[in-house]
């Protein structure tokens, strides 16, 4: 899928399945993607970010909507290797950034880092789910007949009247972008690779038929706003310093 150089540069500037999955699930090397948000305390009350107002998604039939649909259909044509990456991206989160970050992101070796990321993801979930409820956008696979949908053996038939409409913004993309912003701060020398991984992670949601590109773009706006607000939290800044110390100790032990 093609991206404009300007679009990629802007997003970076804002920041300055089967056998493999089973093996990962059985191994302590990998973190499961699911975060039980109810068991994780955010850094600040969601009301502190209520001022974030996303524009509505493109109206069906508009030129912007046509661009969204065209991008989804192009995503259906990617090769098997890229589709496999998209499937894995849909099933996992932190480990999908480990290579770009340069070290594993798991509880046994980096507990402070994982705890911080979990709290950041919980923080992002509030405005994401509020926006999903406000906008109620139909997902691509609910609206279009696709040939591939991640997690499905056979792509389902369209269901434009589906009651659950949660396409805008993309939760996966918001979590991935927020994690990337934190990881890029912790490893600035690896920031380009980390942010590129986050771009690809969001693109995977389009390839999967789960989201339109505008859902992914809106997710990055939410994540960027939340992470910026976190800089006003003394607790977050203290946790971030603990993570830096944890990573420094791990580096000395290599």
Short mmCIF file of C-alpha atoms in Angstrom, two decimals:
data_model
loop_
_atom_site.label_atom_id
_atom_site.label_comp_id
_atom_site.label_asym_id
_atom_site.label_seq_id
_atom_site.Cartn_x
_atom_site.Cartn_y
_atom_site.Cartn_z
CA UNK A 1 0.00 0.00 0.00
CA UNK A 2 1.41 3.39 -0.95
CA UNK A 3 1.90 6.18 1.56
CA UNK A 4 2.86 9.77 0.77
CA UNK A 5 6.25 10.87 2.01
CA UNK A 6 4.70 14.01 3.44
CA UNK A 7 2.07 12.04 5.33
CA UNK A 8 4.64 9.73 6.82
CA UNK A 9 6.90 12.61 7.76
CA UNK A 10 4.02 14.43 9.47
CA UNK A 11 3.11 11.46 11.58
CA UNK A 12 6.72 10.90 12.60
CA UNK A 13 7.04 14.56 13.42
CA UNK A 14 4.08 14.25 15.77
CA UNK A 15 6.00 11.67 17.66
CA UNK A 16 9.60 13.79 17.99
CA UNK A 17 -1.85 -16.80 12.27
CA UNK A 18 -1.67 -20.13 13.64
CA UNK A 19 1.42 -22.11 14.57
CA UNK A 20 3.58 -19.14 15.31
CA UNK A 21 0.87 -17.68 17.51
CA UNK A 22 0.47 -20.95 19.38
CA UNK A 23 4.20 -21.18 19.98
CA UNK A 24 4.28 -17.64 21.27
CA UNK A 25 1.33 -18.19 23.55
CA UNK A 26 3.13 -21.12 25.15
CA UNK A 27 6.40 -19.26 25.60
CA UNK A 28 7.40 -16.79 28.34
CA UNK A 29 9.28 -14.91 25.63
CA UNK A 30 6.04 -13.29 24.48
CA UNK A 31 3.46 -11.03 26.05
CA UNK A 32 -0.21 -11.71 25.39
CA UNK A 33 -1.88 -8.72 23.73
CA UNK A 34 -5.04 -8.58 25.80
CA UNK A 35 -4.99 -6.03 28.57
CA UNK A 36 -7.79 -6.21 31.13
CA UNK A 37 -8.30 -2.47 31.38
CA UNK A 38 -10.51 -2.78 34.45
CA UNK A 39 -7.53 -4.17 36.38
CA UNK A 40 -5.14 -1.39 35.32
CA UNK A 41 -5.22 2.08 36.87
CA UNK A 42 -4.82 5.04 34.50
CA UNK A 43 -2.53 7.94 35.31
CA UNK A 44 -5.33 10.50 35.23
CA UNK A 45 -9.10 10.50 35.06
CA UNK A 46 -10.55 10.27 31.57
CA UNK A 47 -12.26 13.63 32.13
CA UNK A 48 -8.82 15.26 31.81
CA UNK A 49 -8.79 14.41 28.10
CA UNK A 50 -12.47 15.09 27.40
CA UNK A 51 -11.49 18.20 25.48
CA UNK A 52 -10.19 15.97 22.68
CA UNK A 53 -12.77 16.17 19.91
CA UNK A 54 -12.23 14.11 16.79
CA UNK A 55 -13.85 15.21 13.55
CA UNK A 56 -16.42 12.73 12.25
CA UNK A 57 -15.24 10.02 9.88
CA UNK A 58 -15.75 10.58 6.16
CA UNK A 59 -19.40 10.43 5.16
CA UNK A 60 -20.32 7.45 3.03
CA UNK A 61 -20.27 8.44 -0.61
CA UNK A 62 -17.82 11.30 -0.11
CA UNK A 63 -14.49 11.54 -1.92
CA UNK A 64 -12.64 10.86 1.32
CA UNK A 65 -14.79 7.80 1.88
CA UNK A 66 -14.03 6.60 -1.65
CA UNK A 67 -10.32 6.89 -0.85
CA UNK A 68 -10.87 4.85 2.31
CA UNK A 69 -12.71 2.12 0.43
CA UNK A 70 -10.08 2.03 -2.32
CA UNK A 71 -7.32 1.63 0.28
CA UNK A 72 -9.12 -1.27 1.93
CA UNK A 73 -9.56 -3.01 -1.42
CA UNK A 74 -5.86 -2.50 -2.21
CA UNK A 75 -5.09 -4.05 1.14
CA UNK A 76 -6.93 -7.16 0.05
CA UNK A 77 -4.33 -7.65 -2.68
CA UNK A 78 -1.16 -7.77 -0.57
CA UNK A 79 1.02 -10.86 -0.75
CA UNK A 80 0.83 -13.74 1.71
CA UNK A 81 3.88 -12.61 3.66
CA UNK A 82 2.43 -9.16 4.37
CA UNK A 83 -0.94 -10.67 5.24
CA UNK A 84 0.75 -12.98 7.75
CA UNK A 85 2.35 -9.93 9.37
CA UNK A 86 -1.06 -8.28 9.58
CA UNK A 87 -2.55 -11.37 11.21
CA UNK A 88 0.21 -11.39 13.82
CA UNK A 89 -0.18 -7.67 14.41
CA UNK A 90 -3.86 -8.22 15.11
CA UNK A 91 -3.12 -10.90 17.68
CA UNK A 92 -0.18 -9.36 19.55
CA UNK A 93 1.04 -5.96 20.67
CA UNK A 94 4.25 -5.46 22.64
CA UNK A 95 6.24 -8.26 21.06
CA UNK A 96 5.49 -6.78 17.64
CA UNK A 97 7.71 -3.85 18.65
CA UNK A 98 10.50 -5.83 20.30
CA UNK A 99 12.71 -6.09 17.22
CA UNK A 100 12.47 -2.37 16.47
CA UNK A 101 13.04 -1.55 20.16
CA UNK A 102 16.09 -3.80 20.25
CA UNK A 103 15.12 -5.94 23.25
CA UNK A 104 12.24 -8.10 24.49
CA UNK A 105 9.23 -6.36 26.01
CA UNK A 106 8.02 -8.89 28.56
CA UNK A 107 7.19 -9.10 32.23
CA UNK A 108 10.03 -11.37 33.28
CA UNK A 109 12.80 -9.13 31.93
CA UNK A 110 11.23 -5.66 31.90
CA UNK A 111 8.40 -5.59 34.46
CA UNK A 112 8.50 -1.82 34.97
CA UNK A 113 8.31 -1.22 31.21
CA UNK A 114 5.37 -3.58 30.74
CA UNK A 115 3.54 -2.07 33.73
CA UNK A 116 4.01 1.44 32.35
CA UNK A 117 2.86 0.45 28.86
CA UNK A 118 -0.20 -1.27 30.32
CA UNK A 119 -1.17 1.92 32.13
CA UNK A 120 -0.63 3.99 29.00
CA UNK A 121 -2.83 1.61 27.00
CA UNK A 122 -5.51 1.87 29.69
CA UNK A 123 -5.26 5.65 29.45
CA UNK A 124 -5.70 5.56 25.69
CA UNK A 125 -8.68 3.21 25.87
CA UNK A 126 -10.94 5.83 27.50
CA UNK A 127 -11.09 8.36 24.66
CA UNK A 128 -10.89 5.60 22.05
CA UNK A 129 -14.02 3.85 23.25
CA UNK A 130 -15.82 7.15 23.84
CA UNK A 131 -15.16 8.11 20.22
CA UNK A 132 -16.23 4.70 18.95
CA UNK A 133 -19.54 5.14 20.75
CA UNK A 134 -20.00 8.69 19.50
CA UNK A 135 -19.33 7.96 15.84
CA UNK A 136 -20.60 4.39 15.39
CA UNK A 137 -18.86 3.77 12.10
CA UNK A 138 -19.36 0.50 10.23
CA UNK A 139 -16.19 -1.56 9.80
CA UNK A 140 -14.95 -2.42 6.30
CA UNK A 141 -15.89 -6.10 6.57
CA UNK A 142 -19.40 -5.11 7.71
CA UNK A 143 -19.87 -2.83 4.73
CA UNK A 144 -17.89 -4.46 1.92
CA UNK A 145 -17.57 -7.98 0.57
CA UNK A 146 -13.91 -8.74 1.23
CA UNK A 147 -11.89 -11.79 0.30
CA UNK A 148 -9.77 -11.77 3.47
CA UNK A 149 -10.57 -10.75 7.05
CA UNK A 150 -8.03 -11.40 9.76
CA UNK A 151 -9.04 -14.07 12.21
CA UNK A 152 -11.65 -15.52 9.85
CA UNK A 153 -11.27 -18.68 7.78
CA UNK A 154 -13.80 -17.23 5.35
CA UNK A 155 -14.58 -13.55 4.99
CA UNK A 156 -18.10 -12.89 6.32
CA UNK A 157 -20.89 -11.44 4.23
CA UNK A 158 -21.42 -7.70 4.64
CA UNK A 159 -23.77 -6.62 7.41
CA UNK A 160 -24.32 -2.87 7.00
CA UNK A 161 -27.04 -2.91 9.67
CA UNK A 162 -24.77 -4.45 12.32
CA UNK A 163 -25.57 -3.13 15.79
CA UNK A 164 -21.92 -3.05 16.86
CA UNK A 165 -20.19 -0.34 14.83
CA UNK A 166 -16.79 0.39 16.28
CA UNK A 167 -14.51 1.21 13.36
CA UNK A 168 -13.63 4.83 14.23
CA UNK A 169 -11.05 5.26 15.66
CA UNK A 170 -8.96 2.07 15.57
CA UNK A 171 -8.15 0.76 19.04
CA UNK A 172 -5.23 -1.41 17.91
CA UNK A 173 -3.70 1.52 16.03
CA UNK A 174 -4.08 3.84 19.02
CA UNK A 175 -2.44 1.35 21.37
CA UNK A 176 0.37 0.66 18.91
CA UNK A 177 1.06 4.34 18.28
CA UNK A 178 1.01 5.18 22.00
CA UNK A 179 3.41 2.32 22.75
CA UNK A 180 5.68 3.48 19.93
CA UNK A 181 5.80 7.05 21.26
CA UNK A 182 6.88 5.77 24.66
CA UNK A 183 9.41 3.30 23.25
CA UNK A 184 10.87 5.95 20.93
CA UNK A 185 11.42 8.21 23.92
CA UNK A 186 13.20 5.43 25.77
CA UNK A 187 15.38 4.51 22.78
CA UNK A 188 15.68 7.67 20.65
CA UNK A 189 18.41 6.13 18.51
CA UNK A 190 15.83 3.55 17.42
CA UNK A 191 12.95 6.00 17.02
CA UNK A 192 12.75 5.81 13.19
CA UNK A 193 12.45 2.01 13.24
CA UNK A 194 9.98 2.06 16.14
CA UNK A 195 7.73 4.64 14.50
CA UNK A 196 7.89 2.85 11.15
CA UNK A 197 6.83 -0.34 12.91
CA UNK A 198 3.88 1.58 14.39
CA UNK A 199 2.95 2.88 10.93
CA UNK A 200 2.99 -0.66 9.58
CA UNK A 201 1.07 -1.90 12.62
CA UNK A 202 -1.71 0.56 11.83
CA UNK A 203 -1.65 -0.33 8.15
CA UNK A 204 -2.17 -3.95 9.16
CA UNK A 205 -5.64 -3.02 10.43
CA UNK A 206 -6.54 -1.87 6.93
CA UNK A 207 -5.09 -5.02 5.37
CA UNK A 208 -7.08 -7.07 7.87
CA UNK A 209 -10.33 -5.47 6.69
CA UNK A 210 -10.97 -4.25 10.22
CA UNK A 211 -10.46 -0.51 9.68
CA UNK A 212 -10.33 2.24 7.11
CA UNK A 213 -7.21 4.44 6.87
CA UNK A 214 -9.08 7.37 8.41
CA UNK A 215 -9.80 5.19 11.47
CA UNK A 216 -6.07 4.61 11.83
CA UNK A 217 -5.22 8.29 11.36
CA UNK A 218 -7.76 9.28 14.03
CA UNK A 219 -6.28 6.69 16.38
CA UNK A 220 -2.87 8.32 16.10
CA UNK A 221 -4.39 11.69 16.96
CA UNK A 222 -5.90 10.21 20.13
CA UNK A 223 -2.70 8.42 21.13
CA UNK A 224 -0.54 11.49 20.52
CA UNK A 225 -2.86 13.70 22.59
CA UNK A 226 -2.92 11.23 25.48
CA UNK A 227 0.85 10.76 25.56
CA UNK A 228 1.34 14.54 25.46
CA UNK A 229 -1.03 14.88 28.43
CA UNK A 230 0.93 12.23 30.33
CA UNK A 231 3.90 14.59 30.49
CA UNK A 232 1.90 16.58 33.03
CA UNK A 233 1.59 13.56 35.33
CA UNK A 234 4.33 13.38 37.99
CA UNK A 235 3.46 9.72 38.54
CA UNK A 236 3.98 8.90 34.88
CA UNK A 237 7.28 10.77 34.78
CA UNK A 238 8.45 8.92 37.89
CA UNK A 239 7.49 5.58 36.34
CA UNK A 240 9.27 6.54 33.13
CA UNK A 241 12.45 7.20 35.10
CA UNK A 242 12.12 3.79 36.78
CA UNK A 243 11.88 2.20 33.35
CA UNK A 244 15.00 4.03 32.20
CA UNK A 245 16.87 2.68 35.22
CA UNK A 246 15.52 -0.82 34.57
CA UNK A 247 16.71 -0.70 30.97
CA UNK A 248 20.10 0.67 32.01
CA UNK A 249 20.58 -2.21 34.46
CA UNK A 250 19.61 -4.70 31.78
CA UNK A 251 22.10 -3.13 29.38
CA UNK A 252 24.90 -3.40 31.93
CA UNK A 253 24.08 -7.06 32.44
CA UNK A 254 24.37 -7.95 28.77
#
